[in-house]
mmCIF file of C-alpha atoms in Angstrom:
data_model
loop_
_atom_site.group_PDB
_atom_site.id
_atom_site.type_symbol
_atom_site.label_atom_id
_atom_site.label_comp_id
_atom_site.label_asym_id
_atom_site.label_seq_id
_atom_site.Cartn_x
_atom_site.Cartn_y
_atom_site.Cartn_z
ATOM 1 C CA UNK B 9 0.000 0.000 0.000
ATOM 2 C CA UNK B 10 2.853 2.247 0.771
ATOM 3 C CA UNK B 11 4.042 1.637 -2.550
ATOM 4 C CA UNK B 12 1.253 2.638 -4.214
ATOM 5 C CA UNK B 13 0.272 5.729 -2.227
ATOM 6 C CA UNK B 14 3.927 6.765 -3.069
ATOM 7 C CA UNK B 15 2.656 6.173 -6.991
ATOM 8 C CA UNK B 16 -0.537 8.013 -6.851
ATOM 9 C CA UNK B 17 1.391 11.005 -4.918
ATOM 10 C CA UNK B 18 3.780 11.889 -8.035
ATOM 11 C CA UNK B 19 1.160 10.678 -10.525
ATOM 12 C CA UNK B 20 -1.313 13.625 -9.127
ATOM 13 C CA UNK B 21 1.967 15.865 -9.158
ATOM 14 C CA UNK B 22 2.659 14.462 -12.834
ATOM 15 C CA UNK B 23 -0.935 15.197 -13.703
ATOM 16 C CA UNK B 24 -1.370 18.741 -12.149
ATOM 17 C CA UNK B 25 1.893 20.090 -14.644
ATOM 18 C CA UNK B 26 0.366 18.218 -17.471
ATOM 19 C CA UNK B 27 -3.225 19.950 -16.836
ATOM 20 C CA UNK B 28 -1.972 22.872 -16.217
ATOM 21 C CA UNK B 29 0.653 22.966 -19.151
ATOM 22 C CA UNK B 30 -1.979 22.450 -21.656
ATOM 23 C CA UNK B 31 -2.904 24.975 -24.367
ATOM 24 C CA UNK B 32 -5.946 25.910 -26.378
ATOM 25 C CA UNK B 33 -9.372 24.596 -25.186
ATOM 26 C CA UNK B 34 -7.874 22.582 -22.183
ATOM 27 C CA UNK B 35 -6.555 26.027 -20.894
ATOM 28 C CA UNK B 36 -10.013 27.410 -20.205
ATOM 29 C CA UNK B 37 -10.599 24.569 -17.759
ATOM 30 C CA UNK B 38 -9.999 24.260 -14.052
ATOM 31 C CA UNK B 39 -9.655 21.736 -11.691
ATOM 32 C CA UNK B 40 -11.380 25.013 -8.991
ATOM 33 C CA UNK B 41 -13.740 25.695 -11.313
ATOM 34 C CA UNK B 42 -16.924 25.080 -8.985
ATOM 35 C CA UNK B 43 -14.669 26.157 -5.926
ATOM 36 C CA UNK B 44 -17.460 28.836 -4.761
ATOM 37 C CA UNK B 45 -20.339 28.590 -7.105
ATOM 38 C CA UNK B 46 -20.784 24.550 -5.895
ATOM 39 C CA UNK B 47 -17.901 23.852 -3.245
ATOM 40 C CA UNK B 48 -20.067 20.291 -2.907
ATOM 41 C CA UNK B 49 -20.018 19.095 -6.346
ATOM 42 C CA UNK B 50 -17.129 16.996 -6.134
ATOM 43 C CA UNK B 51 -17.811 15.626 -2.732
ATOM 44 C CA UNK B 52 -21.755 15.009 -3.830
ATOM 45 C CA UNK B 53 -20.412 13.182 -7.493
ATOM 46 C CA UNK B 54 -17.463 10.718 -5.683
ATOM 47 C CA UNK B 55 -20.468 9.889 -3.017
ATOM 48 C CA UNK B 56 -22.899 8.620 -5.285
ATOM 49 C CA UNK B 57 -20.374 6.847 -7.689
ATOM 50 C CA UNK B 58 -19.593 5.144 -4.463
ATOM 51 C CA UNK B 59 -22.778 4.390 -3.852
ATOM 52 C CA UNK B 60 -23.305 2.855 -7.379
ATOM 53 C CA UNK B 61 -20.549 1.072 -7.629
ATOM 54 C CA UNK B 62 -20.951 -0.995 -3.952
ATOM 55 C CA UNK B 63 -24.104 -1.941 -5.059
ATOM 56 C CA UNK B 64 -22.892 -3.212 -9.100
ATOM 57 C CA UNK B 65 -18.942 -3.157 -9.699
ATOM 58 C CA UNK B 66 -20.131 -2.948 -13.230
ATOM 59 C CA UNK B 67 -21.450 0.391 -12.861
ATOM 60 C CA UNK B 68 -17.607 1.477 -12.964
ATOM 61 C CA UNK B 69 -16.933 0.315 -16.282
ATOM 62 C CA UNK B 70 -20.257 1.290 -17.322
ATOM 63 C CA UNK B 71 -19.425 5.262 -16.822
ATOM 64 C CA UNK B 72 -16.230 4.884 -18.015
ATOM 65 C CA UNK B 73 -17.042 3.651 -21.612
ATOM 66 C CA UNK B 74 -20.210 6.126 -21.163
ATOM 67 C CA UNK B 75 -17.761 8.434 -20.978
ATOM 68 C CA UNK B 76 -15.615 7.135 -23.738
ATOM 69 C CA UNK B 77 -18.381 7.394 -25.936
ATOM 70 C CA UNK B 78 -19.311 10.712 -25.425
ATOM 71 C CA UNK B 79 -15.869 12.108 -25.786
ATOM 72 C CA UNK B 80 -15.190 10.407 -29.467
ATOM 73 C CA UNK B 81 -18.464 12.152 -30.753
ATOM 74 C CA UNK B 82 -17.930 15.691 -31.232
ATOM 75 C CA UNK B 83 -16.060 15.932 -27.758
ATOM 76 C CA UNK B 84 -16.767 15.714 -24.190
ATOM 77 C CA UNK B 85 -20.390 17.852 -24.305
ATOM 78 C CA UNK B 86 -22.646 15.401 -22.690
ATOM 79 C CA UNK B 87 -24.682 14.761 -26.160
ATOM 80 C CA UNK B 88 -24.558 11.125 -25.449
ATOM 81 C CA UNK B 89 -26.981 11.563 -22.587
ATOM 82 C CA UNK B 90 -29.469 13.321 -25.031
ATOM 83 C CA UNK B 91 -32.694 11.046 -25.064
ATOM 84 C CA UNK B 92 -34.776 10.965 -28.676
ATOM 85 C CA UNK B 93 -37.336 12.277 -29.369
ATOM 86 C CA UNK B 94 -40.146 12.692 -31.759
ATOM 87 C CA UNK B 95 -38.707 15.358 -33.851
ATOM 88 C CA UNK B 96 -34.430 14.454 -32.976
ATOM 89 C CA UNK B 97 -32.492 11.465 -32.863
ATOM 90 C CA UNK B 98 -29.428 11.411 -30.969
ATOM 91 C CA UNK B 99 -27.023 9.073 -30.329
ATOM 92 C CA UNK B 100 -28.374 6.561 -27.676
ATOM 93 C CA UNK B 101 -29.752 4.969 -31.242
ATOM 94 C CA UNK B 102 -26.532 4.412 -32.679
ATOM 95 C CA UNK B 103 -25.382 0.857 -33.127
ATOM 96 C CA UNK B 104 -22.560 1.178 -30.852
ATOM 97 C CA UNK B 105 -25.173 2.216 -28.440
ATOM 98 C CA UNK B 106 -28.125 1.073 -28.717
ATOM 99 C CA UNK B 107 -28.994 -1.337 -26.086
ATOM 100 C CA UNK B 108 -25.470 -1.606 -24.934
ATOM 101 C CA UNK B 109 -24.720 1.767 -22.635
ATOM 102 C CA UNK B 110 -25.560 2.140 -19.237
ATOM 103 C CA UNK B 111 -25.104 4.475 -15.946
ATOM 104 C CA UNK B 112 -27.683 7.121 -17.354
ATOM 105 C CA UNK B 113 -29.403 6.361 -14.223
ATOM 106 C CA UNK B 114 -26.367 7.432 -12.292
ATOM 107 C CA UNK B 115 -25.331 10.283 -13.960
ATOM 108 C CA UNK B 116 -29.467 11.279 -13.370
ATOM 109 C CA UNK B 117 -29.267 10.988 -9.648
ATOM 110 C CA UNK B 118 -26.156 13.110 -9.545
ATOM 111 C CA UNK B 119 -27.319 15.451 -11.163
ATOM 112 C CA UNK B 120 -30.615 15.848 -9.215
ATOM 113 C CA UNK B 121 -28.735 16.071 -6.216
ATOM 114 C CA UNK B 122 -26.247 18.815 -7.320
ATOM 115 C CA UNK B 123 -29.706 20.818 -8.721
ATOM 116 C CA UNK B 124 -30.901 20.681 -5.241
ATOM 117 C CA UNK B 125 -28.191 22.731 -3.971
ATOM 118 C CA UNK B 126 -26.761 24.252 -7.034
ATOM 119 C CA UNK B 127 -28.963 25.055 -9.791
ATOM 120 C CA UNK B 128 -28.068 25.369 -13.253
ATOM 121 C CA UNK B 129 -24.121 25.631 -12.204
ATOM 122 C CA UNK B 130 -22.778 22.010 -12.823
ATOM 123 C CA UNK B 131 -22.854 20.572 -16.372
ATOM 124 C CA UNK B 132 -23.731 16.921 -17.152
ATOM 125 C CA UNK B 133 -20.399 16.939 -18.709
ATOM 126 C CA UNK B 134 -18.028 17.721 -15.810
ATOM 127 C CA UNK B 135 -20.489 15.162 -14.087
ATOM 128 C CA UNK B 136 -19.531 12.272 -16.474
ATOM 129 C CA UNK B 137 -15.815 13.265 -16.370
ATOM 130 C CA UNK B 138 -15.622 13.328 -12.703
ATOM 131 C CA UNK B 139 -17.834 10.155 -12.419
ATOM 132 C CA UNK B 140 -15.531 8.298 -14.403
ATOM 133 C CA UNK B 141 -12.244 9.237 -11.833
ATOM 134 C CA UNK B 142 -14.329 8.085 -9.034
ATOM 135 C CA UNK B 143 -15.197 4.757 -10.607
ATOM 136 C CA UNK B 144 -11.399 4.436 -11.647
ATOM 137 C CA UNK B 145 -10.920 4.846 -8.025
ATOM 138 C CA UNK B 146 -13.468 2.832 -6.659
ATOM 139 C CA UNK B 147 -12.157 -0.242 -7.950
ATOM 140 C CA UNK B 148 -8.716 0.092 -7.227
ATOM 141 C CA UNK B 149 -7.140 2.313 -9.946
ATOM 142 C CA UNK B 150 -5.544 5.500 -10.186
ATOM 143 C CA UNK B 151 -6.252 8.947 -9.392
ATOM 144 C CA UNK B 152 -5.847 12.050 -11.379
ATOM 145 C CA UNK B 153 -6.947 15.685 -10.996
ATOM 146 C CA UNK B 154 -10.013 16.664 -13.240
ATOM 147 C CA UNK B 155 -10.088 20.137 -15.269
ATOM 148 C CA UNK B 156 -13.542 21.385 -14.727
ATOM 149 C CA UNK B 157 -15.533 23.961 -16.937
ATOM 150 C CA UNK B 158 -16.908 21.933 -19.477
ATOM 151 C CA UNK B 159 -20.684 23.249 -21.464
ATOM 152 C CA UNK B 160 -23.290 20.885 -22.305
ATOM 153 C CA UNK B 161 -24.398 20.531 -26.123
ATOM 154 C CA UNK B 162 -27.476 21.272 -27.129
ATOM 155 C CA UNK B 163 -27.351 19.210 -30.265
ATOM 156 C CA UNK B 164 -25.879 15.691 -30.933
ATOM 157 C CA UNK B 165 -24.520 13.233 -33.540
ATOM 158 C CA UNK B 166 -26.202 10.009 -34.796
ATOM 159 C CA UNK B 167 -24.252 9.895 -37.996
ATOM 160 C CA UNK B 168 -20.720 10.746 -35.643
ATOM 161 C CA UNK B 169 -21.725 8.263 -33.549
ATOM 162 C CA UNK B 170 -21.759 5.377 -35.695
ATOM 163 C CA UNK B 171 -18.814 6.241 -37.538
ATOM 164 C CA UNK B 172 -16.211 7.556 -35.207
ATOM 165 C CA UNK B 173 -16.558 5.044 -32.346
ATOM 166 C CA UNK B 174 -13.769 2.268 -32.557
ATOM 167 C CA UNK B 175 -15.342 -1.364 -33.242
ATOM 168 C CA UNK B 176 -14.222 -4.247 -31.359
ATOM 169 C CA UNK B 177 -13.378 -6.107 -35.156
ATOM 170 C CA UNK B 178 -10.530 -3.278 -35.949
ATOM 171 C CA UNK B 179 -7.379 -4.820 -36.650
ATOM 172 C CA UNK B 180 -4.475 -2.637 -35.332
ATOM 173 C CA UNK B 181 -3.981 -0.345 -38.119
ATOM 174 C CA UNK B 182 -7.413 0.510 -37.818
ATOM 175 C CA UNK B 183 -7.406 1.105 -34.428
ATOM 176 C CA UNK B 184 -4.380 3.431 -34.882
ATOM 177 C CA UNK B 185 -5.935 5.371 -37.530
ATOM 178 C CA UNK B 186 -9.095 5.853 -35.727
ATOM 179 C CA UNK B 187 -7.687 7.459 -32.357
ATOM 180 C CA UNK B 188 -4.877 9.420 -34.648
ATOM 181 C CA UNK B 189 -8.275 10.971 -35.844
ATOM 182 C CA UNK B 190 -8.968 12.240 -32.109
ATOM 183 C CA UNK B 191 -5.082 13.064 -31.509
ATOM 184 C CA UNK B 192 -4.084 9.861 -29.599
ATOM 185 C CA UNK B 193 -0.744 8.552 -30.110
ATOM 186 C CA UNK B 194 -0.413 4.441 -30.124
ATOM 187 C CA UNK B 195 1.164 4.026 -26.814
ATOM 188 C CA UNK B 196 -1.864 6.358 -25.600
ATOM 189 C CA UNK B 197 -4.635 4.569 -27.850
ATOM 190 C CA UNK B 198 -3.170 1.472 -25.796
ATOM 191 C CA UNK B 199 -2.971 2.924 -22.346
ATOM 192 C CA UNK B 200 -6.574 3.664 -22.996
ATOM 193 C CA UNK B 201 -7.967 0.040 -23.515
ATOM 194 C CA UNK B 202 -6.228 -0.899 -20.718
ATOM 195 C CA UNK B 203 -9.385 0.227 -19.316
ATOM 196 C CA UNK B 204 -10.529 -3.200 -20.361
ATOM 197 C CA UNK B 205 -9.507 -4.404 -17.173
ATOM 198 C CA UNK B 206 -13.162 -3.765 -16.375
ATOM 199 C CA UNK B 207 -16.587 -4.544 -17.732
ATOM 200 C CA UNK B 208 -18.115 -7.203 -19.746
ATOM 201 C CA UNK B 209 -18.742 -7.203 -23.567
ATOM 202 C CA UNK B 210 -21.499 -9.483 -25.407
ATOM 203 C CA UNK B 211 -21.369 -12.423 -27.288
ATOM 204 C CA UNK B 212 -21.806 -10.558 -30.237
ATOM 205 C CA UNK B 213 -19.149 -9.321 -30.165
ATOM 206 C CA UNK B 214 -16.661 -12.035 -29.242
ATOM 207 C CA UNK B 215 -18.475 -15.009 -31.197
ATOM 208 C CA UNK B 216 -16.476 -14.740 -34.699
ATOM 209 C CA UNK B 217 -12.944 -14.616 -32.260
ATOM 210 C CA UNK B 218 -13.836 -17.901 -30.134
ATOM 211 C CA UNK B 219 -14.660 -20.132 -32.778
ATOM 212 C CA UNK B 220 -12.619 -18.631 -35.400
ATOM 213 C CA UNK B 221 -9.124 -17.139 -34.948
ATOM 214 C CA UNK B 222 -5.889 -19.121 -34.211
ATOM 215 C CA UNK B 223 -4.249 -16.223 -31.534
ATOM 216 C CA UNK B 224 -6.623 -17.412 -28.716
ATOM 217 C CA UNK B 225 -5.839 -20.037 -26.581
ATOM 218 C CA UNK B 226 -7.348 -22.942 -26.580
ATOM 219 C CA UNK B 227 -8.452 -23.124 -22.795
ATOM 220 C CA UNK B 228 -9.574 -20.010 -22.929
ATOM 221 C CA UNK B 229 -11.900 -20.176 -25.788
ATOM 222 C CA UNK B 230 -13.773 -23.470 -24.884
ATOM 223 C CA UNK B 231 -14.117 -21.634 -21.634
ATOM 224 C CA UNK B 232 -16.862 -19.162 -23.527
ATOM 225 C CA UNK B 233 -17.869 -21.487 -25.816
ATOM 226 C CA UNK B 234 -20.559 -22.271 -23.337
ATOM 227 C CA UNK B 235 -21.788 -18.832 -22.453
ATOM 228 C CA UNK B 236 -21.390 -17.991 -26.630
ATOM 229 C CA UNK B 237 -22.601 -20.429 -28.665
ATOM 230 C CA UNK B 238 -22.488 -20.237 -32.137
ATOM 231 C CA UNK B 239 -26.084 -19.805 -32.637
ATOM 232 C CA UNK B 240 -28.366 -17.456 -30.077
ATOM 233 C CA UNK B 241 -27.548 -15.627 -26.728
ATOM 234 C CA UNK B 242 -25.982 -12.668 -28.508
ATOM 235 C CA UNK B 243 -26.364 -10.559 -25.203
ATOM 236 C CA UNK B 244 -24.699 -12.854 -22.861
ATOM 237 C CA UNK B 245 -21.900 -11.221 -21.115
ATOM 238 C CA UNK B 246 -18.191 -12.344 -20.583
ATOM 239 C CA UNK B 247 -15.761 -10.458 -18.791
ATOM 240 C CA UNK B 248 -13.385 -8.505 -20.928
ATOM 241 C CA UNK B 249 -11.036 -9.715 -18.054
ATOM 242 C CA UNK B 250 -11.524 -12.529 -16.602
ATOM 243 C CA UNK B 251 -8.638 -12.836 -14.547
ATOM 244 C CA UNK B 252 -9.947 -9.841 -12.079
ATOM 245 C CA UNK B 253 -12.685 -8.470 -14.054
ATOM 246 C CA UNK B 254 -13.900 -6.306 -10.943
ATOM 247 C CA UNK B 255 -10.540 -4.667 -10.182
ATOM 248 C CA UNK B 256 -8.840 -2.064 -12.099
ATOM 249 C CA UNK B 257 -5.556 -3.651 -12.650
ATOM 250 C CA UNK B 258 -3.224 -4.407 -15.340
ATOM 251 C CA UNK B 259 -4.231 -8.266 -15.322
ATOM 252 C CA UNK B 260 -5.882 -6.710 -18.978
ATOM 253 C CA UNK B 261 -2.456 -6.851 -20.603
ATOM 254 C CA UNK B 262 -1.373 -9.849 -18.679
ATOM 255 C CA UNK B 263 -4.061 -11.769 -20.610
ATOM 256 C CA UNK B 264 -3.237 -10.226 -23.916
ATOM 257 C CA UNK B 265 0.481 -11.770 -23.582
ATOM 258 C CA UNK B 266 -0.941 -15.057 -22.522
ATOM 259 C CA UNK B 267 -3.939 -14.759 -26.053
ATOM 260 C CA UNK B 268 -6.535 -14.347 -23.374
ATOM 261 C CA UNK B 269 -7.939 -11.257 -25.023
ATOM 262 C CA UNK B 270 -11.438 -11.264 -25.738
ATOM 263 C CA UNK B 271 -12.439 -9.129 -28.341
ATOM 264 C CA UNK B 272 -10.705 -8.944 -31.642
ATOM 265 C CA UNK B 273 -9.447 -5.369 -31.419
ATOM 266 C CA UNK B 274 -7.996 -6.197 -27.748
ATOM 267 C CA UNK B 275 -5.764 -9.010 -28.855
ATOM 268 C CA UNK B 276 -4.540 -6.978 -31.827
ATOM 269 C CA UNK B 277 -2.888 -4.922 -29.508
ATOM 270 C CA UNK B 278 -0.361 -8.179 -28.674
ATOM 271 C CA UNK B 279 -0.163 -9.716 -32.307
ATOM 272 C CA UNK B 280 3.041 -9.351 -33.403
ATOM 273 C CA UNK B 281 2.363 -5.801 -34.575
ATOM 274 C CA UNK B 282 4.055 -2.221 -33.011
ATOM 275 C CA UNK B 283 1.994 -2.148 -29.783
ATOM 276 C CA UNK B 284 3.307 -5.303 -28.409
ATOM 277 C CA UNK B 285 5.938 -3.862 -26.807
ATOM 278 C CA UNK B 286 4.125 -1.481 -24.904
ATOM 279 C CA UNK B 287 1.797 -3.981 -24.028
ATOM 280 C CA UNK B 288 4.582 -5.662 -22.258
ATOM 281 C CA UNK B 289 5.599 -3.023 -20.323
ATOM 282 C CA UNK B 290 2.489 -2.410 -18.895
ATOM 283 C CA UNK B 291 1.754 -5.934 -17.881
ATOM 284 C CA UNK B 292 5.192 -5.673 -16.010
ATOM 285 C CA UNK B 293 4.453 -2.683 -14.169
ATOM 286 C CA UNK B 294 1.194 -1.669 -13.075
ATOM 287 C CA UNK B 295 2.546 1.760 -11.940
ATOM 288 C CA UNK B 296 3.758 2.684 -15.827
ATOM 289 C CA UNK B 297 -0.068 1.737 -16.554
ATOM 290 C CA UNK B 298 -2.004 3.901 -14.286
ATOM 291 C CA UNK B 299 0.103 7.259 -15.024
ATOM 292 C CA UNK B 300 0.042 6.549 -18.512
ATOM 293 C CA UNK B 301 -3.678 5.624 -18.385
ATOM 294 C CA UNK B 302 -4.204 8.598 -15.948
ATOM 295 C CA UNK B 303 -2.386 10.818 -18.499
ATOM 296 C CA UNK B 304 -4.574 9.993 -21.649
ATOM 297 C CA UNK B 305 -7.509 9.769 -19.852
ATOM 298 C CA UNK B 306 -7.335 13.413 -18.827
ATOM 299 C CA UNK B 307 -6.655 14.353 -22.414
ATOM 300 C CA UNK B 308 -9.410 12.137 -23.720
ATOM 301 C CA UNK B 309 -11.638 14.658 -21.472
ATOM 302 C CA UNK B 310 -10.359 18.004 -23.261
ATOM 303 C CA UNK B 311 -11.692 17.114 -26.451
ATOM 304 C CA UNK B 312 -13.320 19.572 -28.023
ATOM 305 C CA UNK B 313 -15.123 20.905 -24.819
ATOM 306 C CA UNK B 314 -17.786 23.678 -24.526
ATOM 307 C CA UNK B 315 -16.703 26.303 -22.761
ATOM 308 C CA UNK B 316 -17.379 30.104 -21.825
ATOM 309 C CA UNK B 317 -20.939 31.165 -23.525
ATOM 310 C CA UNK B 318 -20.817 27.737 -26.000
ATOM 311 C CA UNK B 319 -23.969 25.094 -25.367
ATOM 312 C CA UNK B 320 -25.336 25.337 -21.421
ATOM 313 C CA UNK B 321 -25.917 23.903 -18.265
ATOM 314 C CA UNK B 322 -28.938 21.240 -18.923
ATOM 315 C CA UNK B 323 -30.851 21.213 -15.770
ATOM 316 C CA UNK B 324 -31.885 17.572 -16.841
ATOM 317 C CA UNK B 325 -28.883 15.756 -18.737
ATOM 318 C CA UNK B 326 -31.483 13.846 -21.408
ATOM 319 C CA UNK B 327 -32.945 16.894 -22.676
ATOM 320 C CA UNK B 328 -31.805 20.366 -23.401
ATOM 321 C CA UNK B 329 -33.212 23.108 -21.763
#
């Protein structure tokens, strides 16, 4: 434990220069940014990720792709909590949505609670990006400090949605090219799906890899042969680690060495392409992983924000106001 307190002490350090550092959009956010309009906000957010997370470790990785997801559309505005309706379609009713994301729930009863005491001050985008640091932390990863200032769209992207979300069938060139598109380097496109060290994923999405490619092993596969077979139960779930799929770890890359990857784009990152070597590294050292991890992640939440007079404060994060 001393170890790792020691860690999270110069990775907060490492993090506040790297915030701080940043230029253009990023430098019109603040990690005091609610310091006297909503001095609770951050207490009020980590309480009810808590919460949430107690009750289903799965809520964690559920905010954090939530978050991922709303990020790679446009940038981190929130749109992905838009609800449709009869005259707009937004992008809960994409196909790498629909039926699939969860925590709206969560990010609901936050934001109630923050109306309560602060209206119309906190946006149901700092709420997401917060959320997701909480969850990190709740099940054993990293911390990091969170710029804060971030507008809420009033608009999102159906058409963005389905196109600029990564699949789970990329191969790794794909994968490269689509977070290039958003500014990531490899090593950070890889220190990102290390946060497959949490959640589940569906059959449908693993089916072709189990029955089909060689760069599995064997044990591994028949293991999820049974909860994915090759005809029906499309939305059973496997863990995308199943070593410790309820602890934010670096067991992720572990498996990838060993061909225990699940989806096809998560063993591409250990296939005898450019990213294996990173992927070695961080399934030697856990600490590499979380300030790498803790790094990207806080650039993955200064895409593109809304800030100043851009978009607003939704008082209800499924509709505009």
């Amino acid at each position: 434990m001393a170890f790792y307190s020691q860690c999270y002490c110069i990775l907060s350090l490492y993090l506040y220069l790297l915030v701080f550092g940043m230029s253009s959009a990023s430098a019109q956010l603040s990690s005091n940014f609610y310091f006297s309009t909503c001095p609770r906000a951050l207490t009020i957010i980590r309480t009810a990720v808590n919460n949430a997370v107690s009750k289903e470790h799965r809520m964690g990785a559920s905010l954090l792709r939530l978050h991922f997801h709303d990020c790679f559309v446009n940038g981190c505005d929130a749109s992905v909590l838009l609800d449709d309706t009869s005259s707009f379609t937004g992008e809960k009713s994409a196909n790498p949505n629909m039926n699939s994301l969860r925590g709206f729930d969560v990010i609901d009863t936050i934001k109630s609670q923050l109306e309560a005491i602060c209206p119309a001050v906190v946006s149901c985008a700092d709420i997401l990006t917060v959320a997701v640091r909480d969850s990190v932390v709740a099940l054993g990863g990293p911390s990091w400090t969170v710029p804060l200032g971030r507008r809420d769209s009033i608009t999102a992207s159906l058409s963005a949605a389905n196109n600029d979300i990564p699949s789970p069938f990329m191969d790794l060139s794909d994968l490269i090219t689509v977070f290039s598109n958003k500014g990531f380097t490899a090593k950070e496109m890889v220190a990102l799906l290390g946060s497959h060290t949490i959640g589940q994923a569906r059959c449908l999405l693993f089916r072709d890899r189990i029955y089909n490619e060689a760069n599995i092993n064997s044990t591994y596969a028949a293991s999820l042969q049974s909860t994915c077979p090759t005809s029906g139960g499309d939305d059973n779930p496997a863990p995308l680690d199943a070593t410790s799929p309820v602890i934010f770890d670096n067991a992720y890359f572990k498996n990838l060495v060993n061909n225990r990857g699940l989806m096809h784009s998560d063993q591409q990152l250990f296939n005898g392409g450019s990213t294996d070597s990173q992927v070695t590294t961080y399934s030697n050292s856990p600490a590499t992983f979380y300030r790498d991890f803790a790094a990207a992640i806080v650039k993955m939440g200064n895409l593109s924000p809304l800030t100043g007079t851009n978009g607003q404060i939704r008082t209800n994060c499924r509709k505009i106001n």
